[in-house]
mmCIF file of C-alpha atoms in Angstrom:
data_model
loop_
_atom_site.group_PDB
_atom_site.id
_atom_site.type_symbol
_atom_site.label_atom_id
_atom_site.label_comp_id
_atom_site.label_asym_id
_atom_site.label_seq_id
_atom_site.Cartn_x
_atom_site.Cartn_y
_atom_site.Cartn_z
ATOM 1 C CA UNK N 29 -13.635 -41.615 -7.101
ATOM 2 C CA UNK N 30 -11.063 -43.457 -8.727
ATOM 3 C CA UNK N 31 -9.126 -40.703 -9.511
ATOM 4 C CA UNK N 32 -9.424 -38.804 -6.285
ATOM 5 C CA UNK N 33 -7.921 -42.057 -5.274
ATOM 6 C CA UNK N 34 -4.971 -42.327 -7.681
ATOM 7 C CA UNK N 35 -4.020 -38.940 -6.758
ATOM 8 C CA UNK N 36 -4.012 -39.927 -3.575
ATOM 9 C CA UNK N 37 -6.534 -36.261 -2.355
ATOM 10 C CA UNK N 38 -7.745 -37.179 0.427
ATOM 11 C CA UNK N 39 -10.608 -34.465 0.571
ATOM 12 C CA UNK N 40 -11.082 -35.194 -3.277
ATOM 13 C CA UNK N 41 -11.686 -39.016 -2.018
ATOM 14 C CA UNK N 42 -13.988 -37.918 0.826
ATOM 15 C CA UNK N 43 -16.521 -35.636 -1.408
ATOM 16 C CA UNK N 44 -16.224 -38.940 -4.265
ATOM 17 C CA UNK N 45 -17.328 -41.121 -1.127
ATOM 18 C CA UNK N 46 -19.851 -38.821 0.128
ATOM 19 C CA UNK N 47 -21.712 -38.338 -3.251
ATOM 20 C CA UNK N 48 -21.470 -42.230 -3.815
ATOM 21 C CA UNK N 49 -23.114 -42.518 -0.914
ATOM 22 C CA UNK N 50 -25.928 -39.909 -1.134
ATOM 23 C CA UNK N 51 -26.320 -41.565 -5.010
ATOM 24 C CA UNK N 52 -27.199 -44.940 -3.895
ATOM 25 C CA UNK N 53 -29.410 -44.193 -0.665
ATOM 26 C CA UNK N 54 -31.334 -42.079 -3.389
ATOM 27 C CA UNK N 55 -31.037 -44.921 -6.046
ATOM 28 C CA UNK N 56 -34.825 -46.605 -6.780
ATOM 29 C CA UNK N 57 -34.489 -50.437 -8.205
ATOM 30 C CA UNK N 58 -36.588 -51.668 -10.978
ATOM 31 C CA UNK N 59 -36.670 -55.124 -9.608
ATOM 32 C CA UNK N 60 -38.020 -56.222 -6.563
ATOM 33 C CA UNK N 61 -35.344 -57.878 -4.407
ATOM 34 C CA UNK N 62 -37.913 -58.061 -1.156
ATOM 35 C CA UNK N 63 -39.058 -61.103 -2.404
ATOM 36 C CA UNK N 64 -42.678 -59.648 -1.891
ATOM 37 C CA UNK N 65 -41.935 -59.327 1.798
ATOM 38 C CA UNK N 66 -44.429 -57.047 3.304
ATOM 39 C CA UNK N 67 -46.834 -56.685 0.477
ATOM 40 C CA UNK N 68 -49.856 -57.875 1.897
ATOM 41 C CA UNK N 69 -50.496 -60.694 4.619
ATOM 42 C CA UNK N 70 -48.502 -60.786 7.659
ATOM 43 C CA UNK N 71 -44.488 -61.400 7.549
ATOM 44 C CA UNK N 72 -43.177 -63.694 9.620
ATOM 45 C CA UNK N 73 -40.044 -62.064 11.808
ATOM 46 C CA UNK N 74 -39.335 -65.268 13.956
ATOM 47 C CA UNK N 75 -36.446 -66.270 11.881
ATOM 48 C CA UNK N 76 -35.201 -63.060 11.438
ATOM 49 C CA UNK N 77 -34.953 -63.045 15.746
ATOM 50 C CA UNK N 78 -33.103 -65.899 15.566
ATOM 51 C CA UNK N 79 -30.586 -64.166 13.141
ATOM 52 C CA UNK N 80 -30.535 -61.566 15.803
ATOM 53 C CA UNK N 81 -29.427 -63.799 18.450
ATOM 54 C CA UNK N 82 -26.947 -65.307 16.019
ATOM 55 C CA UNK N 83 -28.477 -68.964 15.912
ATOM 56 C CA UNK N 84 -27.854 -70.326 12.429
ATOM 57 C CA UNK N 85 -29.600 -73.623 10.966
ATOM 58 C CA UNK N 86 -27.222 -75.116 7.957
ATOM 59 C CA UNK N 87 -27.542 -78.006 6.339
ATOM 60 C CA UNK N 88 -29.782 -79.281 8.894
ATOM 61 C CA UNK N 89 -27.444 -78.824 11.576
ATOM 62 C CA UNK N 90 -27.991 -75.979 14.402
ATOM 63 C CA UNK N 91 -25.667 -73.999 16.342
ATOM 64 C CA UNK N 92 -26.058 -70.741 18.232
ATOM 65 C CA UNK N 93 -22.607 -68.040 18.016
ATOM 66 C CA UNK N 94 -21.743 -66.121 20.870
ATOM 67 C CA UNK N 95 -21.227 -62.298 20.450
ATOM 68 C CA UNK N 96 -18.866 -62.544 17.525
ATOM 69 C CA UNK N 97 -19.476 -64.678 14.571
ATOM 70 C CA UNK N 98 -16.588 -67.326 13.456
ATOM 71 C CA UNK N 99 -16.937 -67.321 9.884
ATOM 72 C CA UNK N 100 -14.628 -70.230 9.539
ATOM 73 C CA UNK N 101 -16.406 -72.329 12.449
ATOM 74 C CA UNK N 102 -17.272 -75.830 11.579
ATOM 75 C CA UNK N 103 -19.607 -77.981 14.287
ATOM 76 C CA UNK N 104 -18.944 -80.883 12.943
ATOM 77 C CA UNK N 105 -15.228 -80.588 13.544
ATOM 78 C CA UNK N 106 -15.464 -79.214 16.617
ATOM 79 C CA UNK N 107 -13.874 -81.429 19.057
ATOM 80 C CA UNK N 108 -16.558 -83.992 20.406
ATOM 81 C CA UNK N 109 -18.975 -83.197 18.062
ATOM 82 C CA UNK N 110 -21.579 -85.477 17.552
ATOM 83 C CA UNK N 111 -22.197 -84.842 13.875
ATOM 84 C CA UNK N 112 -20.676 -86.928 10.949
ATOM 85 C CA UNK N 113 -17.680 -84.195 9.591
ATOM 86 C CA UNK N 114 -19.409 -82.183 6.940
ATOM 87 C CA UNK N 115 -17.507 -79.335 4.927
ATOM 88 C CA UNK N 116 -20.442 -77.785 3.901
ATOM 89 C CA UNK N 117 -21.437 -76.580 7.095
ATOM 90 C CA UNK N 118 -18.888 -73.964 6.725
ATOM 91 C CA UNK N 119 -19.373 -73.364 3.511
ATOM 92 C CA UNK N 120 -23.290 -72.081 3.096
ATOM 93 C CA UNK N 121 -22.741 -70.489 6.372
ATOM 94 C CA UNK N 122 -21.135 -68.548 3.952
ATOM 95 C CA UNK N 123 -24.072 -67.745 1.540
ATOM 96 C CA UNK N 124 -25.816 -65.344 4.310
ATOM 97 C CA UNK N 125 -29.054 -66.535 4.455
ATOM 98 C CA UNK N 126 -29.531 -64.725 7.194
ATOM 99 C CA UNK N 127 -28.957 -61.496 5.383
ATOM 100 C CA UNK N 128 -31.829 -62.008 3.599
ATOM 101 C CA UNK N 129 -33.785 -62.669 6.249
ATOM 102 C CA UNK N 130 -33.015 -59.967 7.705
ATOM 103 C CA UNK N 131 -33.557 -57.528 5.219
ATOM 104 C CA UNK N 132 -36.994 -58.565 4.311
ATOM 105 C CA UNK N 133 -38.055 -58.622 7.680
ATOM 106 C CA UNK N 134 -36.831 -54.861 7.590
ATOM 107 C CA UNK N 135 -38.403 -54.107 4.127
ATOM 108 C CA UNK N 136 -41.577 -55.632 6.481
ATOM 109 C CA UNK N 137 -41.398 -53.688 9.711
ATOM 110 C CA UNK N 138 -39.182 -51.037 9.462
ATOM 111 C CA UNK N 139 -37.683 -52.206 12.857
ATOM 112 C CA UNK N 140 -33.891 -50.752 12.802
ATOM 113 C CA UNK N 141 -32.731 -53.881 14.847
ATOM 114 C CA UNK N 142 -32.672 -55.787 12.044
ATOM 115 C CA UNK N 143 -31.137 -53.000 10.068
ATOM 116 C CA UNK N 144 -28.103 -52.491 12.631
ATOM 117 C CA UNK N 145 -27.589 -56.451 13.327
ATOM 118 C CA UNK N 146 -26.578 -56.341 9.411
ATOM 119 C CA UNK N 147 -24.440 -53.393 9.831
ATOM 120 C CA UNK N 148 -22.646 -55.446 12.349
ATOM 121 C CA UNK N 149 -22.543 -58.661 11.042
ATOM 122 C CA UNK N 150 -21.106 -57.531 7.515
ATOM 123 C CA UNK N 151 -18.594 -55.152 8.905
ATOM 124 C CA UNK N 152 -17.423 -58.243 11.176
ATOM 125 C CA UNK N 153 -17.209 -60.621 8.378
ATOM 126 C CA UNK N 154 -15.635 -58.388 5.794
ATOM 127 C CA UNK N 155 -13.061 -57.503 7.779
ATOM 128 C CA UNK N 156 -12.207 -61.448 8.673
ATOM 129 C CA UNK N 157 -13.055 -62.692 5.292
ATOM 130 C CA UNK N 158 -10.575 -60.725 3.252
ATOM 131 C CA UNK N 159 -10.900 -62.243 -0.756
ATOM 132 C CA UNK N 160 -8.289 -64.226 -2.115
ATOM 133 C CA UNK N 161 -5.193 -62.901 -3.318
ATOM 134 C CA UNK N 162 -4.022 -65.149 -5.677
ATOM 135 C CA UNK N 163 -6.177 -67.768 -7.269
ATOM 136 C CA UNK N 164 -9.752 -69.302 -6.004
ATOM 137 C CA UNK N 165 -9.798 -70.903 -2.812
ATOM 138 C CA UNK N 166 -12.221 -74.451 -2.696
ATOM 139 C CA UNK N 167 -10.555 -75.774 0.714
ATOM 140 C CA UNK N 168 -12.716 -76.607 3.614
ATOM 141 C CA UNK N 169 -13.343 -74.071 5.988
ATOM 142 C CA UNK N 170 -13.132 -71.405 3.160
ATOM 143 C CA UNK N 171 -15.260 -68.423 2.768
ATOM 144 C CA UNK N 172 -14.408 -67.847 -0.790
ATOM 145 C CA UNK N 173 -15.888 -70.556 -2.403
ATOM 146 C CA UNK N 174 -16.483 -70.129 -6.019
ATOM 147 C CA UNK N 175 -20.556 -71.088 -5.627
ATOM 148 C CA UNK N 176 -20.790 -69.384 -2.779
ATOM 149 C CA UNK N 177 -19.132 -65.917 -3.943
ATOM 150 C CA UNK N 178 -21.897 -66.383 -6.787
ATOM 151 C CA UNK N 179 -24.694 -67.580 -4.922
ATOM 152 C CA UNK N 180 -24.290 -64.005 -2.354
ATOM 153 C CA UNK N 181 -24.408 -62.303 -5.404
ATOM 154 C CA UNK N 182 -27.587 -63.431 -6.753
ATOM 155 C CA UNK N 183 -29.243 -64.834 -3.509
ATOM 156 C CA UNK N 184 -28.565 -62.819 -0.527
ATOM 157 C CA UNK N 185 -26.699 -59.660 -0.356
ATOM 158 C CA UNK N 186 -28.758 -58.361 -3.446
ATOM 159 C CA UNK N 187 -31.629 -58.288 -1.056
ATOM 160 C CA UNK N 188 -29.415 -56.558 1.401
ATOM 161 C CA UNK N 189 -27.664 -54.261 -0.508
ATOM 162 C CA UNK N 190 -31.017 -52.633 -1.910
ATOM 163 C CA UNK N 191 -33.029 -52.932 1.623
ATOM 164 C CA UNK N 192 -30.942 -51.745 4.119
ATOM 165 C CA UNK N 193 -29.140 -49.168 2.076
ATOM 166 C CA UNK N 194 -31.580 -46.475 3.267
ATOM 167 C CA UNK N 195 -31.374 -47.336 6.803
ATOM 168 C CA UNK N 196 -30.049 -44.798 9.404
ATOM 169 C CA UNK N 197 -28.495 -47.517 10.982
ATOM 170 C CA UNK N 198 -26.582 -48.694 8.167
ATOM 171 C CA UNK N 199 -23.166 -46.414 8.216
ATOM 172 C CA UNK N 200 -21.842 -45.039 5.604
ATOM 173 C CA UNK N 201 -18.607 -46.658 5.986
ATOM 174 C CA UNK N 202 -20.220 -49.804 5.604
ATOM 175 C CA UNK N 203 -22.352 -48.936 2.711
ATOM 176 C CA UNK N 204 -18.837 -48.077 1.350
ATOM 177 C CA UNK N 205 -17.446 -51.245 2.373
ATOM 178 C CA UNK N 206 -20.451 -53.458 0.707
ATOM 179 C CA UNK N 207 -20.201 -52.031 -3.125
ATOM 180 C CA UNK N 208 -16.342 -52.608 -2.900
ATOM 181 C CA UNK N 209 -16.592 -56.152 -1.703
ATOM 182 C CA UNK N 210 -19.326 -56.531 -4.295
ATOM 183 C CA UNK N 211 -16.758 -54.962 -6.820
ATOM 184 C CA UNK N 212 -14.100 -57.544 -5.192
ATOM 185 C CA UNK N 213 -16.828 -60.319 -5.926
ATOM 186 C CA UNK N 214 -17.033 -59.513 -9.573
ATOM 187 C CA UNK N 215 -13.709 -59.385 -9.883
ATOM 188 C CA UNK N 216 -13.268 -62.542 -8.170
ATOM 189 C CA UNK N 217 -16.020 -64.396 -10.105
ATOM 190 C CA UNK N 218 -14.653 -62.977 -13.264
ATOM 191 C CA UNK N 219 -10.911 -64.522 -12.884
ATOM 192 C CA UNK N 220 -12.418 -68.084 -11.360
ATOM 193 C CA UNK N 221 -15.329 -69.937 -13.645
ATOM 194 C CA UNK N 222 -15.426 -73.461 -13.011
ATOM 195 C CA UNK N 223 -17.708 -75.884 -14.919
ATOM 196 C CA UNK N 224 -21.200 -77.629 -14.238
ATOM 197 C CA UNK N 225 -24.021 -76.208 -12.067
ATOM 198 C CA UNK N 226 -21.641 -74.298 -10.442
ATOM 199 C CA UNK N 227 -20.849 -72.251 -13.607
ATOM 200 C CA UNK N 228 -24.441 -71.170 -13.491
ATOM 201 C CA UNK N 229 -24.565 -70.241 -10.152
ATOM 202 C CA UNK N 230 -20.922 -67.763 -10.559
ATOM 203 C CA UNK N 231 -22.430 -66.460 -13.757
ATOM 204 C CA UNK N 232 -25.796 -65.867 -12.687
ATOM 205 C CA UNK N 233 -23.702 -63.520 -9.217
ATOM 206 C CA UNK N 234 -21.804 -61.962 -11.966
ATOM 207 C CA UNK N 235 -24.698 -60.689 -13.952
ATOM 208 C CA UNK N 236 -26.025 -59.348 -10.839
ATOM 209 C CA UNK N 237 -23.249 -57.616 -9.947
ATOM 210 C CA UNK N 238 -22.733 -56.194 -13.266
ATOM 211 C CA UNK N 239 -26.673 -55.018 -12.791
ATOM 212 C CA UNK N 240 -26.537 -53.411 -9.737
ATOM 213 C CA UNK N 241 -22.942 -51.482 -10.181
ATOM 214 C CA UNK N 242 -23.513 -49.879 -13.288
ATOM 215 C CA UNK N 243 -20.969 -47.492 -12.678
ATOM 216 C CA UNK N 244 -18.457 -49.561 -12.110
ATOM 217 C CA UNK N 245 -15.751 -49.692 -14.889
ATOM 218 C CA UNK N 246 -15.996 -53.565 -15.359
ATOM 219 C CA UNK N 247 -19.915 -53.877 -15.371
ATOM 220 C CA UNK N 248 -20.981 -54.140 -19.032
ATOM 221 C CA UNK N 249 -17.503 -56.528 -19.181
ATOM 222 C CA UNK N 250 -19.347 -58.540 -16.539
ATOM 223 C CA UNK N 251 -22.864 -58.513 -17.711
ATOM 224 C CA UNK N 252 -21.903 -59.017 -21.269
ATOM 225 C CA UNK N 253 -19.414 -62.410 -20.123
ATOM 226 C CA UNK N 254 -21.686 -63.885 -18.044
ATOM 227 C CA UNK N 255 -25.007 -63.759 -20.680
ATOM 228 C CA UNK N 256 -22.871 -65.396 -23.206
ATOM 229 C CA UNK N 257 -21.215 -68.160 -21.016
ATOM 230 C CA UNK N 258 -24.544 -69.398 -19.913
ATOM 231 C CA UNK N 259 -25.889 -68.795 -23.541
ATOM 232 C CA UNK N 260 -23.039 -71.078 -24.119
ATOM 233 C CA UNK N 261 -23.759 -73.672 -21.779
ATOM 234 C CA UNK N 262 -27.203 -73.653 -22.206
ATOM 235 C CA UNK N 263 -26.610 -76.018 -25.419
ATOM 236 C CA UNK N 264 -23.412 -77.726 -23.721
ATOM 237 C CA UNK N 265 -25.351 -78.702 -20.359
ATOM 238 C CA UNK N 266 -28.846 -79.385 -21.720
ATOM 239 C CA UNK N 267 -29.970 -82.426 -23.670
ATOM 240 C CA UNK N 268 -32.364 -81.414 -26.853
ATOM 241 C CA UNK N 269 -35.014 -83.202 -24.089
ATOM 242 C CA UNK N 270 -34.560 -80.617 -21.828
ATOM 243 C CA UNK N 271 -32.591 -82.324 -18.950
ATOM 244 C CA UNK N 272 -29.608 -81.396 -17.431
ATOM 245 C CA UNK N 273 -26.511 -83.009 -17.652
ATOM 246 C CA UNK N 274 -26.009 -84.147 -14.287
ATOM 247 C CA UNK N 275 -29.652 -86.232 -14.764
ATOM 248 C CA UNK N 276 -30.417 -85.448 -11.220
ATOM 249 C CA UNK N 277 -34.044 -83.218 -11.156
ATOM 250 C CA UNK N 278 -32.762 -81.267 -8.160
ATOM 251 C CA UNK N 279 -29.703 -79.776 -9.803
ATOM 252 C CA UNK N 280 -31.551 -79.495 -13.144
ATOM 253 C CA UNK N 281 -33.700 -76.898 -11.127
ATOM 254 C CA UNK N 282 -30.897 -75.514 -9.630
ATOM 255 C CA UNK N 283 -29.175 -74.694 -13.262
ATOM 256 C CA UNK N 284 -32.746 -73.370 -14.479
ATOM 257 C CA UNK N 285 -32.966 -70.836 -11.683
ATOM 258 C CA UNK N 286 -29.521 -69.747 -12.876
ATOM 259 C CA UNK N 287 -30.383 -69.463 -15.991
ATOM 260 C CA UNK N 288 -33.478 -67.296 -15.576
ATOM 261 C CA UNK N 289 -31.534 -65.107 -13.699
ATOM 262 C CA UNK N 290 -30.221 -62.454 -16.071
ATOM 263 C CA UNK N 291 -33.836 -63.222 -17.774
ATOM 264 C CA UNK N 292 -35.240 -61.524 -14.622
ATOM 265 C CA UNK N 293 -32.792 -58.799 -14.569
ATOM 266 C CA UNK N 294 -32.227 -58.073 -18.271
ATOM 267 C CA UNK N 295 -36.390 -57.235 -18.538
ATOM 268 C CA UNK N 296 -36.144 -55.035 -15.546
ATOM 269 C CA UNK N 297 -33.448 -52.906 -16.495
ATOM 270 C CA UNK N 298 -33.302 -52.723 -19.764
ATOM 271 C CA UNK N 299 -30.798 -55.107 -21.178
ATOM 272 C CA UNK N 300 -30.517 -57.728 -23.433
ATOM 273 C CA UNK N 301 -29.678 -61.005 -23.630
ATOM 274 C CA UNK N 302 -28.321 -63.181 -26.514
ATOM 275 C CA UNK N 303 -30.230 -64.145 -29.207
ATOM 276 C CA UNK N 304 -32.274 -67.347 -28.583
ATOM 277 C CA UNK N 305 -31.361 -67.173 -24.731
ATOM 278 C CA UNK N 306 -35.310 -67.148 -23.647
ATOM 279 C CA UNK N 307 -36.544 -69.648 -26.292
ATOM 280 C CA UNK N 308 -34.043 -72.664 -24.962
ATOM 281 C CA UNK N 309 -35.590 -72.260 -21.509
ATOM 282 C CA UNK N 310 -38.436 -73.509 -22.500
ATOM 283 C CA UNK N 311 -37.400 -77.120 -22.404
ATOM 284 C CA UNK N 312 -36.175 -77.058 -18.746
ATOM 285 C CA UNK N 313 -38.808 -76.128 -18.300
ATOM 286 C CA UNK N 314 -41.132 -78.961 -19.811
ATOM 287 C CA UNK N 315 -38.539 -81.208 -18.297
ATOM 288 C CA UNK N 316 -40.435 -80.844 -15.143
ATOM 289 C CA UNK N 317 -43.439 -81.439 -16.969
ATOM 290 C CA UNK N 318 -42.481 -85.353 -18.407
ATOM 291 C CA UNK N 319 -40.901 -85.984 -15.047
ATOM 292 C CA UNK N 320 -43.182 -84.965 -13.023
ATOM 293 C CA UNK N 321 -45.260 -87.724 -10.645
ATOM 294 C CA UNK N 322 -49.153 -87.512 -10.085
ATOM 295 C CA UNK N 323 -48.106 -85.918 -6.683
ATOM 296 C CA UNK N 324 -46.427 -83.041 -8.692
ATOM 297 C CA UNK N 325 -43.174 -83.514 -7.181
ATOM 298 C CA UNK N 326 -40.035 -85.353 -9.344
ATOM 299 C CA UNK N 327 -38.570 -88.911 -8.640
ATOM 300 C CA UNK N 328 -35.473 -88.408 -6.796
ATOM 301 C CA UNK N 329 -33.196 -89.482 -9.055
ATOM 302 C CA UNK N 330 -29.570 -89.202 -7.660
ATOM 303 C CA UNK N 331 -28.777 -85.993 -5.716
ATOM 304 C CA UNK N 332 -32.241 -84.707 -5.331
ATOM 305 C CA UNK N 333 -34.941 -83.018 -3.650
ATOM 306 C CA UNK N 334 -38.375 -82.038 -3.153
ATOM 307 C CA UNK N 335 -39.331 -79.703 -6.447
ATOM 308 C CA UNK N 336 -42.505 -77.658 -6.606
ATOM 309 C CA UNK N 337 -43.427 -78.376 -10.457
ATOM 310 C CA UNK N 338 -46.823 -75.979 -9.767
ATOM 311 C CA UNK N 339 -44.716 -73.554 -9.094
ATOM 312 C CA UNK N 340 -42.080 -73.983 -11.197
ATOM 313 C CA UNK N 341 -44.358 -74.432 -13.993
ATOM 314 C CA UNK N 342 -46.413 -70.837 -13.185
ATOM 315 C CA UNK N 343 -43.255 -69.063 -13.739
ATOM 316 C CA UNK N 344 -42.955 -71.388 -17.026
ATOM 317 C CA UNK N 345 -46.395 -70.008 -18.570
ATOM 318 C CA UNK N 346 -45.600 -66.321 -17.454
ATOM 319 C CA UNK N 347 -42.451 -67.084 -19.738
ATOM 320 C CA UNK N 348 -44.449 -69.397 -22.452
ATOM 321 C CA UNK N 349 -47.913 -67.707 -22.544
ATOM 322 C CA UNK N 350 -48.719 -70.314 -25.469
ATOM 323 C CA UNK N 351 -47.775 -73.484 -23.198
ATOM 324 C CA UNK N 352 -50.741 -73.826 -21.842
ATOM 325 C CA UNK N 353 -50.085 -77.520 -20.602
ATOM 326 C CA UNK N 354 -47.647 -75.343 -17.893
ATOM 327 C CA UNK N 355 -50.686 -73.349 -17.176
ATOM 328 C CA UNK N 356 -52.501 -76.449 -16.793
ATOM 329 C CA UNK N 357 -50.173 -78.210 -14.056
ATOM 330 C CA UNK N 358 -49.766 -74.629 -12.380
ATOM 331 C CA UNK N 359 -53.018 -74.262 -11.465
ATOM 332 C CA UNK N 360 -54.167 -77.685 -10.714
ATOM 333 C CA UNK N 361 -56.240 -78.109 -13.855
ATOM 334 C CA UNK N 362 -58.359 -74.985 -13.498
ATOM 335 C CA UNK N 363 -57.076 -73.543 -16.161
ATOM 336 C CA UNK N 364 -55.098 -74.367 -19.731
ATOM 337 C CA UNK N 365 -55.366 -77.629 -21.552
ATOM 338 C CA UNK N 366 -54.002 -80.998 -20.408
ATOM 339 C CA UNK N 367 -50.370 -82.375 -21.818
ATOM 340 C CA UNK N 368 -51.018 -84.601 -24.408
#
């Protein structure tokens, strides 16, 4: 394809296209990025309408679009608004949630509403959200983001890409359009690292991308950068205790889930990861463990939240099958041996 392209062929170009296309509606994934939507039990579709009739939730704060979607909209800045100004608004707007939504409500029903309301909405944002040309852009309104071009790569458009690829009501022409943004995303993420938990979050959408685009020049560049900058700060952003640098349990979370990212991926496609990379997990994880309250939840020290430790903890003794103190928390006692 890229030569077709070089050499400017148009009908060279159009057969590249047309077997890229046919390649990844045939493609199978190893992983499962449904999020187990559909497998059993009912799914719930009612958020997925909403998506439909373009009413978005963020940070709390509603508002429903009209027929087109401003990607760059901000309610809170909106003249007489009644909300305290709030950059993020536009910003995770940004991350796609709704994507997701949709796509596992797909994955769930099959309905090709869902299916085409994605065609439309990514065709209408990539064509208004062009990526930066030169360097990363952080300003308000922006869709470009540093965490947020790495959270769509992990988080929502992974779910998205995979799903909806084998729609009939995804075109080809947006197909098309999706692996060279994705490809622009890479590129993007590659260029840009910051520092903190938002390193985690870029490298973790760079592994991804370098996952899912194995044919893509840069990929093993991408894959292989990313493992060993977050092998890297694994020792420069966790304590020897297991907490993250930022001391805040919410956040600490946030950087584990980054983390186990490329754990995730690397086991179901074959790859590996630097050496040591799964064994200093293991105290994030028991982080949870010392911190957590009798009501399995985390004090909310500084910029927290809510943090399922159960949970958190089950994935921890998948991980660790010889910490059976995880096993213990995860399943309420039932099973494993008490922490000492």
């Amino acid at each position: 394809l890229a030569g077709a392209i070089a050499a400017r062929d148009s009908g060279q170009t159009a057969t590249a296209l047309s077997t890229l296309v046919d390649f990844l509606r045939a493609r199978q994934e190893p992983a499962d990025f449904g999020q187990r939507a559909g497998r059993g039990g009912r799914t719930d579709t009612a958020a997925a309408e909403k998506v439909l009739k373009h009413q978005v939730t963020v940070v709390g704060i509603p508002y429903t679009f009209g027929q087109d979607i401003d990607w760059g909209f901000n309610p809170t800045t909106a003249p007489g608004s009644k909300y305290e100004q709030d950059n993020e608004w536009t910003w995770q707007l940004n991350r796609h949630g709704g994507w997701a939504t949709l796509a596992r409500s797909y994955r769930a029903t099959g309905d090709e509403r869902f299916a085409g309301e994605f065609d439309a909405q990514f065709a209408d944002w990539v064509g208004e959200c062009p990526v930066p040309a030169e360097g990363a852009d952080q300003r308000a309104y922006s869709q470009w983001r540093t965490i947020e071009a790495g959270i769509r790569m992990f988080a929502t458009w992974p779910s998205a890409f995979v799903i909806f690829r084998t729609s009939p009501s995804l075109q080809d022409a947006t197909l098309i359009a999706l692996v060279k943004s994705m490809i622009e995303h890479g590129r993007y993420l590659r260029r840009h690292p910051t520092t903190g938990n938002w390193l985690t979050m870029e490298m973790n959408g760079l592994y991804h991308v370098g996952v899912l685009l194995p044919f893509v020049k840069e990929a093993k560049d991408w894959r292989d950068l990313a493992a060993v900058r977050l092998a890297a700060e694994l020792d420069g952003q966790v304590y020897p205790d297991g907490a993250q640098i930022e001391l805040t349990p919410g956040y600490h979370n946030v950087a584990l889930n980054s983390f186990l990212g490329p754990v995730g991926m690397a086991t179901a496609y074959g790859y590996s990861l630097p050496d040591g990379y799964r064994a200093r997990l293991e105290r994030m994880f028991a982080y949870n463990l010392w911190a957590m309250r009798p009501d399995r939840d985390v004090p909310r020290w500084n910029d927290s939240w809510h943090v399922d430790v159960p949970g958190t903890l089950s994935r921890g003794f998948s991980l660790y099958p010889g910490r059976t103190d995880f096993q213990w928390i995860a399943t309420e006692g039932r099973e494993g041996t008490p922490p000492d």
